[in-house]
Coordinates of C-alpha atoms in Angstrom, one line a residue:
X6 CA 64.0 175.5 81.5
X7 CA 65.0 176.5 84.9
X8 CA 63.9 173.2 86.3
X9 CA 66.7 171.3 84.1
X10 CA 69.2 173.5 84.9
X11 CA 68.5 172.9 88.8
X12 CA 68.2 169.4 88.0
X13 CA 71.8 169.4 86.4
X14 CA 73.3 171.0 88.9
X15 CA 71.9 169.0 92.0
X16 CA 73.7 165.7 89.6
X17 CA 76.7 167.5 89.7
X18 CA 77.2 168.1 93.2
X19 CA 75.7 164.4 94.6
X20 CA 78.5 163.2 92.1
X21 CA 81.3 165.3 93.7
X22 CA 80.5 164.3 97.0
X23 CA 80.3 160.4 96.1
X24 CA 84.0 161.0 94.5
X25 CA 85.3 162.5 98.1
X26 CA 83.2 159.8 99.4
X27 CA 85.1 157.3 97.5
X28 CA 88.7 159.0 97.9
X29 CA 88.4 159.5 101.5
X30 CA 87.2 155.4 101.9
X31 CA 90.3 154.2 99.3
X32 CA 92.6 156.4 101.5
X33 CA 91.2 154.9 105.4
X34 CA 92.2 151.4 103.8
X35 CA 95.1 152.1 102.4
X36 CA 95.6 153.6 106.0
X37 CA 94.0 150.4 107.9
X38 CA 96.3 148.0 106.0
X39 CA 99.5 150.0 106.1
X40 CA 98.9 150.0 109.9
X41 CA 98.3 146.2 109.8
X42 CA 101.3 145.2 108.1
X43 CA 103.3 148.0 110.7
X44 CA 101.3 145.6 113.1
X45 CA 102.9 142.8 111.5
X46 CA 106.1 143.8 111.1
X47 CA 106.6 145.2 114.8
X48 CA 106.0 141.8 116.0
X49 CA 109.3 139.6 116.4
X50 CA 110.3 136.1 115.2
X51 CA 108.5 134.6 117.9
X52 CA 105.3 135.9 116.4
X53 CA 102.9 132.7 117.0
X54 CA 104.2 132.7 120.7
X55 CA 103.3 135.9 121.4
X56 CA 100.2 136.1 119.1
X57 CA 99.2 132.7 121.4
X58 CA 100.3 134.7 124.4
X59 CA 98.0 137.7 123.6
X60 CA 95.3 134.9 123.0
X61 CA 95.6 133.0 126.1
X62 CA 95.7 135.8 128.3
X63 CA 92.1 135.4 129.2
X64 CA 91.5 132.2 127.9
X65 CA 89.8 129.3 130.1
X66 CA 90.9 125.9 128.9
X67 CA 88.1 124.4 130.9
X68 CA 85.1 126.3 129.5
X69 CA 84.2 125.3 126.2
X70 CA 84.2 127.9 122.9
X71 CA 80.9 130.3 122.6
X72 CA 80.4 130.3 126.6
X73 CA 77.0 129.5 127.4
X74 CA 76.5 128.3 123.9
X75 CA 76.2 124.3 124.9
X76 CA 75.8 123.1 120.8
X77 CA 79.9 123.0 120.0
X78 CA 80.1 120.8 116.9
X79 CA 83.3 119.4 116.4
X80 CA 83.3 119.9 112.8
X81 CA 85.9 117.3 111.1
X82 CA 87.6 114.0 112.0
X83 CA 89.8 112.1 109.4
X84 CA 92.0 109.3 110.4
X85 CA 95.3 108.2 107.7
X86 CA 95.8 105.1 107.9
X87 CA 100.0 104.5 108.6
X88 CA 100.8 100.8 109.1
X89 CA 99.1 97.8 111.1
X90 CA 101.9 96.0 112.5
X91 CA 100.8 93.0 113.5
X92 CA 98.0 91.1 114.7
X93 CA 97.2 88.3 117.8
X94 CA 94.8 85.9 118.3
X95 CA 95.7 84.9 121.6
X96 CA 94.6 88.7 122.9
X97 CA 92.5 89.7 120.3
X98 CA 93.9 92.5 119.6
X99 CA 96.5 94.6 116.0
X100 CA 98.7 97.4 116.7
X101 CA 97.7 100.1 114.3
X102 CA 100.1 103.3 113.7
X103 CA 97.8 106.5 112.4
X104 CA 97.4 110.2 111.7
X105 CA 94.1 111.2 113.9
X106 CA 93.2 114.3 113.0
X107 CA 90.7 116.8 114.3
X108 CA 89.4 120.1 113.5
X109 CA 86.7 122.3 115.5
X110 CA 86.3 125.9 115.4
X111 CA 87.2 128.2 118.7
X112 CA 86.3 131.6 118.0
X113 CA 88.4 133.2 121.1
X114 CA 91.2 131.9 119.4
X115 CA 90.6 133.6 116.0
X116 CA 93.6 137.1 115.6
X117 CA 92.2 138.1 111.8
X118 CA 92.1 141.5 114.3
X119 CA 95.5 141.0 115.5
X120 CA 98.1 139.7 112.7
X121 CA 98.0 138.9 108.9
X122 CA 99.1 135.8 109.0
X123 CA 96.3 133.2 107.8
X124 CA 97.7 130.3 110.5
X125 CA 99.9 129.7 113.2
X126 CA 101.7 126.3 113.4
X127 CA 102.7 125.1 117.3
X128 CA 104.5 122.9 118.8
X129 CA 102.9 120.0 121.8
X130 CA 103.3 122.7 124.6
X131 CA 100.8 124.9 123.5
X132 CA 98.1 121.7 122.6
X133 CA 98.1 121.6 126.5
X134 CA 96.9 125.1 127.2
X135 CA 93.7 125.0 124.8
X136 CA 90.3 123.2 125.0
X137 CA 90.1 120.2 123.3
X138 CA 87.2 117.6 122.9
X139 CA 88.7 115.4 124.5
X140 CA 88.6 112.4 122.3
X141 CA 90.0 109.0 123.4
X142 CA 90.0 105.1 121.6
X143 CA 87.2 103.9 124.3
X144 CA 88.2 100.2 123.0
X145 CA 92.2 100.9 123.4
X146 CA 94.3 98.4 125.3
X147 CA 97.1 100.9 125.1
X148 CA 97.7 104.1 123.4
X149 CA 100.5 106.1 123.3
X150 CA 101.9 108.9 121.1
X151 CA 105.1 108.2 118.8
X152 CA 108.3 110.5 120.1
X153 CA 110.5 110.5 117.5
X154 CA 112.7 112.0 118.9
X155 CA 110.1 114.9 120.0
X156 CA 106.4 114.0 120.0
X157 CA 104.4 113.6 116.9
X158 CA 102.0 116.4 117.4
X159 CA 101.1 119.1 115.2
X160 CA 98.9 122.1 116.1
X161 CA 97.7 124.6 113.4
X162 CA 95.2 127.0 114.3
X163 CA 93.9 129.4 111.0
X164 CA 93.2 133.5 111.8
X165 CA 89.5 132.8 112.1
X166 CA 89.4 130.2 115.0
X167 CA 90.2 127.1 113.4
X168 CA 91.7 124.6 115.0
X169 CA 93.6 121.6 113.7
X170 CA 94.7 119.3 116.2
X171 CA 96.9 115.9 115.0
X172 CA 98.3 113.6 116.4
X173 CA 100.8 110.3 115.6
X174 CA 99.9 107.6 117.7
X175 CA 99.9 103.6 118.3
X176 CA 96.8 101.8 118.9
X177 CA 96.4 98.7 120.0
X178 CA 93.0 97.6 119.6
X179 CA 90.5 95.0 119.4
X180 CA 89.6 92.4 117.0
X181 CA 86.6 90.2 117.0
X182 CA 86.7 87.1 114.4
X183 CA 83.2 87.5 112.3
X184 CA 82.1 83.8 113.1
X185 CA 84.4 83.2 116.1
X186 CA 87.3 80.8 115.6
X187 CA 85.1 77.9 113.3
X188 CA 86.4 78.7 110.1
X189 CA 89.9 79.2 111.5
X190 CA 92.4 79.0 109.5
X191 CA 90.1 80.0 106.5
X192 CA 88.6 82.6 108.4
X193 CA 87.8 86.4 108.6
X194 CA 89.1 89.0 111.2
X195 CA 87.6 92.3 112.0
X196 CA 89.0 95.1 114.1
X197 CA 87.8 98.6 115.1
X198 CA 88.7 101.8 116.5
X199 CA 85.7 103.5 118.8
X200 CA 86.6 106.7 118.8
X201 CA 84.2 109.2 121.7
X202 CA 84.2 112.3 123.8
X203 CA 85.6 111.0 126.9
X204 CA 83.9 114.3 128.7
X205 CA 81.1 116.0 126.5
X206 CA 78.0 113.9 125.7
X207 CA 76.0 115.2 122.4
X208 CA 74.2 118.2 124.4
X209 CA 78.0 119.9 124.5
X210 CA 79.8 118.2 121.6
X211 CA 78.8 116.4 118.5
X212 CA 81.3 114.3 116.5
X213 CA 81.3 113.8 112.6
X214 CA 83.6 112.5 109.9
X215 CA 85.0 114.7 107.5
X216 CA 82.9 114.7 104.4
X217 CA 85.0 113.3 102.4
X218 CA 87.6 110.1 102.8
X219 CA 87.6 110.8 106.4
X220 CA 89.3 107.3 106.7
X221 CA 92.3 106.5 104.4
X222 CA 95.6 104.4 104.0
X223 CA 98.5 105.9 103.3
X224 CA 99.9 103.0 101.9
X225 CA 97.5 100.7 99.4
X226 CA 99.4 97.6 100.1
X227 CA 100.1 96.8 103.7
X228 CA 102.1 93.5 104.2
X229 CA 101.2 91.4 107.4
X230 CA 102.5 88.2 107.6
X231 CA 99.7 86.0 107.8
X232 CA 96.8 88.2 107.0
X233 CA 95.3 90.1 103.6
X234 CA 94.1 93.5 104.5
X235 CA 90.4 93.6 102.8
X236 CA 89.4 97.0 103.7
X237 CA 88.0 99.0 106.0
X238 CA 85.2 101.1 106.7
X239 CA 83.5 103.5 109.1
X240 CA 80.4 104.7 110.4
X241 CA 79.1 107.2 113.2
X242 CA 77.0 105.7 115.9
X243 CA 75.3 107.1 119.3
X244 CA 76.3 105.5 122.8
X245 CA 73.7 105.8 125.6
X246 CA 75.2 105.7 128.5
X247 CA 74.0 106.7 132.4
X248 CA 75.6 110.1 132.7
X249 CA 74.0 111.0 129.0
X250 CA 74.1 110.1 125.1
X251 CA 77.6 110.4 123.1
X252 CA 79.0 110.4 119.6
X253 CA 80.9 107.1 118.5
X254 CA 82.5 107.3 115.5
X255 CA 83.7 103.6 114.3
X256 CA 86.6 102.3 111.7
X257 CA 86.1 98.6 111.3
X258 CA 89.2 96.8 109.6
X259 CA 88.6 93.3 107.9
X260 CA 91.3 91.1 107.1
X261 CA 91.8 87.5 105.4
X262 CA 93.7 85.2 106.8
X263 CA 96.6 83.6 104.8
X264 CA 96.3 80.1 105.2
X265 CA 99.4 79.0 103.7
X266 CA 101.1 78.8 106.7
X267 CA 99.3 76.5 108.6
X268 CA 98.6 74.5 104.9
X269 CA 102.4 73.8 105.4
X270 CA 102.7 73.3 109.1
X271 CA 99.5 71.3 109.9
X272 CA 97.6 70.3 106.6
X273 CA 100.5 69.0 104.9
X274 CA 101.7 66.5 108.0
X275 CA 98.4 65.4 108.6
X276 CA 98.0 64.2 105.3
X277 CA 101.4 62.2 105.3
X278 CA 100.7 60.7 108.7
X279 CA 97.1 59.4 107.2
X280 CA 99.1 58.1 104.3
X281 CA 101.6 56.6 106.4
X282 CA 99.1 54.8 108.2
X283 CA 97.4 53.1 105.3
X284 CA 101.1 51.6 104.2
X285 CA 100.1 48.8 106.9
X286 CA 97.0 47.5 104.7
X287 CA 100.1 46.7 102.0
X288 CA 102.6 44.5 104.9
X289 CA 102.1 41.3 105.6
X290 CA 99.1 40.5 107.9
X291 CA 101.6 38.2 110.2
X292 CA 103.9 41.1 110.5
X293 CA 101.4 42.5 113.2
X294 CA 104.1 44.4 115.6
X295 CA 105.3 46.5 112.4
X296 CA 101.9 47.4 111.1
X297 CA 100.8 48.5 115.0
X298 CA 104.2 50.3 115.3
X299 CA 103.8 52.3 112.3
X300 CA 100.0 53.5 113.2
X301 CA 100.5 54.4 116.5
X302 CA 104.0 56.4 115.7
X303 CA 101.8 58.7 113.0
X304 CA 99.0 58.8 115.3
X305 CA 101.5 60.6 117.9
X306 CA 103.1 62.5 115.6
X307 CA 99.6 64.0 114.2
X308 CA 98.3 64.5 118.1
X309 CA 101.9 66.2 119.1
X310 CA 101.2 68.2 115.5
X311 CA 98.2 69.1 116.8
X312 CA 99.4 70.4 120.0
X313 CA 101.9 72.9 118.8
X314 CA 99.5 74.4 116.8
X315 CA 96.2 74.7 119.1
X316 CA 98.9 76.1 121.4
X317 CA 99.1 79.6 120.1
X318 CA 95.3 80.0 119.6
X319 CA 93.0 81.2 122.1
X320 CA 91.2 78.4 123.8
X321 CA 87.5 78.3 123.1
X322 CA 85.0 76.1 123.8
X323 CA 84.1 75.1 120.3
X324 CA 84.9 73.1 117.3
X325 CA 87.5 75.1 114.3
X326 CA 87.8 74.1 111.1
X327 CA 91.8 73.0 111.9
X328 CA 90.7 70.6 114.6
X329 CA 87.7 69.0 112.1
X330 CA 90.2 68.2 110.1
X331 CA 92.9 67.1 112.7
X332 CA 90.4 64.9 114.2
X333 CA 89.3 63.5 111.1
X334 CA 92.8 62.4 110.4
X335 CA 93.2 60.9 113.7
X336 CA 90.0 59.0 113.4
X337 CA 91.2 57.1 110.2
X338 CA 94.6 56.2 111.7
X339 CA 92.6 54.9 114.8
X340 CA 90.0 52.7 112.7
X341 CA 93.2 51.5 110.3
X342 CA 94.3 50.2 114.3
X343 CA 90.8 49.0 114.4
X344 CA 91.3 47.2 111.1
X345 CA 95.0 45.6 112.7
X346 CA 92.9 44.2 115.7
X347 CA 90.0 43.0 113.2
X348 CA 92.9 41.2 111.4
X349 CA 94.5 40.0 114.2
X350 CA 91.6 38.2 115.7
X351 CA 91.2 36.8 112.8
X352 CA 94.6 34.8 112.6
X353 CA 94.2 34.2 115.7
X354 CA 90.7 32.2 115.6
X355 CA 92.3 30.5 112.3
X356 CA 95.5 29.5 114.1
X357 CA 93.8 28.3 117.1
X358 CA 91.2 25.9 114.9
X359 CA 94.4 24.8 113.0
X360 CA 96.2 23.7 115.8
X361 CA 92.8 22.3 116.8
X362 CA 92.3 20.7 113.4
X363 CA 96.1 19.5 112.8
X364 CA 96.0 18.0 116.4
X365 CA 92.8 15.9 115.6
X366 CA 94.1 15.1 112.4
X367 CA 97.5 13.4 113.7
X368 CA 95.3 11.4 116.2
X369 CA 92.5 10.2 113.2
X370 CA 96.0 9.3 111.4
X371 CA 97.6 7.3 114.1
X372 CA 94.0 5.5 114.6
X373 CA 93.3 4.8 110.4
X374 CA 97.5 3.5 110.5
X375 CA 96.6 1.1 113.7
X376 CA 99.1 2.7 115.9
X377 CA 96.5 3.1 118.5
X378 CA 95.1 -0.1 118.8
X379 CA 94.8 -0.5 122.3
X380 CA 92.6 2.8 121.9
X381 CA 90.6 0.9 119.4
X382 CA 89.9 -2.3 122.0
X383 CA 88.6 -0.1 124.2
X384 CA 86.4 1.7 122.1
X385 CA 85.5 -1.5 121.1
X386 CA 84.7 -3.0 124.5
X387 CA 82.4 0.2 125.3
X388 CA 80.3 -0.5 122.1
X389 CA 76.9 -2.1 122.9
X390 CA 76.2 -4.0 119.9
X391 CA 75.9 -7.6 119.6
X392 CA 78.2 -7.4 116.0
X393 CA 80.9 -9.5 115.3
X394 CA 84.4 -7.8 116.6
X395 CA 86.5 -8.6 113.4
X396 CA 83.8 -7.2 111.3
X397 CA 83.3 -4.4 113.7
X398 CA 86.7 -3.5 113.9
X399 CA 87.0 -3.4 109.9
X400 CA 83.8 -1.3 110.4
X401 CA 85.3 0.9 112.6
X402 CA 88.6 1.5 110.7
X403 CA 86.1 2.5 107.8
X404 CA 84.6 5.0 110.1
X405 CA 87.9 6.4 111.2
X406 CA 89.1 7.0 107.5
X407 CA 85.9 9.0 106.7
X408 CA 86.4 11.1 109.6
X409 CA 90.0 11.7 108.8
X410 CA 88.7 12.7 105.0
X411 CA 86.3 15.0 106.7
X412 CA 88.6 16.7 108.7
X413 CA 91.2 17.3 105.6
X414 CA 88.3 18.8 104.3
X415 CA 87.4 20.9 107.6
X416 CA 91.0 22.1 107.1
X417 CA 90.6 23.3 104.1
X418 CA 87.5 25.4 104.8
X419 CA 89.5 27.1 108.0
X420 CA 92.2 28.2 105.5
X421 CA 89.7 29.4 103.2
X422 CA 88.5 31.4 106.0
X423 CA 91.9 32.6 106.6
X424 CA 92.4 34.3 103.8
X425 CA 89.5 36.7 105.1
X426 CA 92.2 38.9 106.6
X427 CA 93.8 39.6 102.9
X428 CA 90.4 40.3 101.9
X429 CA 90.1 43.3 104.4
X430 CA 93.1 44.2 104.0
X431 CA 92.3 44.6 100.1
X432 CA 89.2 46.2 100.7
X433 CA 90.7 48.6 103.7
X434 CA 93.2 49.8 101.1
X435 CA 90.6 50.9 98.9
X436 CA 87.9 51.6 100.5
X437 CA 90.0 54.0 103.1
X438 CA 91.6 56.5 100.3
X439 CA 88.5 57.2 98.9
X440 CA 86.6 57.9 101.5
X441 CA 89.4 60.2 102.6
X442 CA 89.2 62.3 99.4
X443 CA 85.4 62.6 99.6
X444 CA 85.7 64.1 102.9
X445 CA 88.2 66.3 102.1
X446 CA 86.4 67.2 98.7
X447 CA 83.5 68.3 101.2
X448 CA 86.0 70.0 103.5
X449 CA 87.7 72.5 101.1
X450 CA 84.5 73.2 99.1
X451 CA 82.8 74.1 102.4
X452 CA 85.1 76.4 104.1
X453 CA 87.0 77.7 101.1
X454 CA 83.5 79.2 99.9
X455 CA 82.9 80.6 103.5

């Protein structure tokens, strides 16, 4: 009996003393966070200046977060994607505009103990006075942050040492064509962004992408002029180099080129200079002068073509896919040359035998009509045979008129073989179109499915 009551009463007093326990604890915080927000509300407008100032009083810019702690992981990096402004084959290189973004965490920055606001947002001045990774575009030709009118730079850094560095900036990088230039102007581009710790190889700092869309466009349809933005993508790789081993983190950009253009400017031409060649196979063999002047004013026109365009491209050592078919085109213009000297010779062998022929024929006629009899006597007096003259002479006269039926039909045979050069000509007309269209049925199937 005595033992309950004991027992009762020991219950009752350990649960008065949790109930002071429990007032005295709800009264110290009611205490601790009326003094916080007094905290707060002593300190003036300028609050993240002097919270920054109270911060930085013993801060070292040069010594990285955690002291001897060497293992700093540079916990986010997210790039946004603003515009791509143009791009140049002659240096290789697009101009990019982009939000770079990083985050890492600083604990000597962190004032939960100080203020009770969750983050302070800065201006450039105070990005300069902090540790940073120190992150740079190792693959940049030039770099430089917009000022509009003030730079684009925006520093937040949260109560608990968070700090979120970003920056608006130009790029111009490099670009590296995925086969070189042999498919151009049905070809591929790629370009990259290397992004790396210009100072602090992985012992000190480790880079990463944030873990989700780290990489993004702000816009989903960027309009370049003579490219098709595919897409892009990244990846995180390590760089061994002398002093030590570093974080790369990549964004590869792969874009289509728009071959309209250059369909217009180089393809279309070409085509009508090939066709305007083949117009000589239809004009009149003997018109010679006009068929050569027509070939040879598209063959300049498609080499002059040819120029301005191989002009604004980089000059490289091999064979693209424009100067196949440029050289192509030029090839059939030359062999429809070729097929203007073929002709040409041609007349010329068959007027040379006819003035042969028509001159032997007027002397066999002057002979057969007795105009050259004097000619005859002497051939007469040269002949060996014991025959009688009169009946050799009649003989003779026979002779003459079977050479002069031969050689009407010798002429005959050399205008047949005159009108070889109508025949090619035929043929050429033909045979040159369609050959043509195979190779460019080849052509477009091969590169177009590149």
């Amino acid at each position: 009996m005595y033992y309950y009551y004991y027992l009762n009463k020991y219950l009752l007093l350990i649960f008065i003393i949790l109930l002071l326990f429990n007032l005295i604890y709800t009264n110290n915080k009611e205490y601790l966070l009326k003094n916080k927000k007094q905290l707060c509300s002593n300190i003036p407008s300028s609050q993240g200046k002097s919270l920054m100032a109270q911060l930085l009083k013993d801060y070292d810019k040069a010594n990285k977060p955690n002291g001897e702690i060497i293992d700093v992981q540079v916990k986010k990096k997210k790039v946004t994607i603003q515009d791509i402004s143009s791009i140049s084959e002659i240096s290789s290189s697009f101009i990019v505009d982009l939000w770079f973004s990083q985050i890492w965490s600083d604990p000597r920055l962190s004032y939960s103990h100080l203020s009770c606001k969750s983050n302070l947002s800065l201006d450039e001045s105070l990005a300069q006075k902090i540790w940073t990774p120190n992150l740079c575009f190792i693959n940049s030709q030039n770099t430089y942050i917009h000022t509009s009118p003030e730079s684009n730079i925006l520093l937040i850094i949260y109560n608990n040492g968070t700090v979120w560095l970003n920056h608006r900036i130009r790029v111009q990088g490099r670009c590296t064509m995925g086969d070189g230039f042999a498919n151009f102007p049905l070809d591929t581009q790629s370009c990259f962004l290397v992004l790396e710790s210009c100072g602090y190889p992985i012992a000190e700092v480790r880079l990463s992408w944030l873990n989700w869309n780290p990489v993004t466009v702000a816009s989903e349809k960027l309009q370049l002029p003579d490219f098709r933005f595919v897409n892009l993508t990244y990846n995180r790789l390590l760089r061994q180099y002398n002093s030590g081993a570093f974080d790369q983190l990549l964004i590869n950009f792969k874009f289509k080129r728009l071959y309209g253009y250059y369909v217009v400017q180089a393809y279309l031409p070409s085509y009508l200079f090939v066709f305007i060649s083949w117009i000589s196979f239809w004009i009149d063999r003997y018109a010679l002068p006009a068929r050569i002047l027509l070939c040879v004013n598209a063959a300049c026109a498609l080499i002059y073509q040819m120029g301005n365009v191989v002009q604004n491209l980089p000059r490289v050592s091999y064979l693209k896919a424009l100067d196949l078919f440029f050289f192509v085109s030029i090839f059939f213009i030359f062999m429809s040359l070729c097929e203007m000297a073929i002709i040409g010779y041609i007349d010329k062998i068959y007027e040379l035998d006819q003035y042969r022929k028509a001159k032997s024929q007027r002397r066999l006629r002057a002979l057969v009509m007795g105009q050259t009899d004097q000619t005859m006597m002497v051939a007469l007096r040269k002949n060996n045979q014991n025959n009688n003259n009169n009946g050799y002479y009649t003989t003779f006269r026979e002779n003459l008129a079977n050479r002069y039926q031969n050689s009407r039909g010798s002429v005959i045979n050399t205008y047949i073989h005159g009108e070889m050069g109508h025949k090619i000509d035929f043929f050429c007309a033909r045979a040159f179109p369609i050959i043509f269209s195979i190779f460019n049925i080849f052509y477009w199937s091969y590169y177009l499915t590149r």
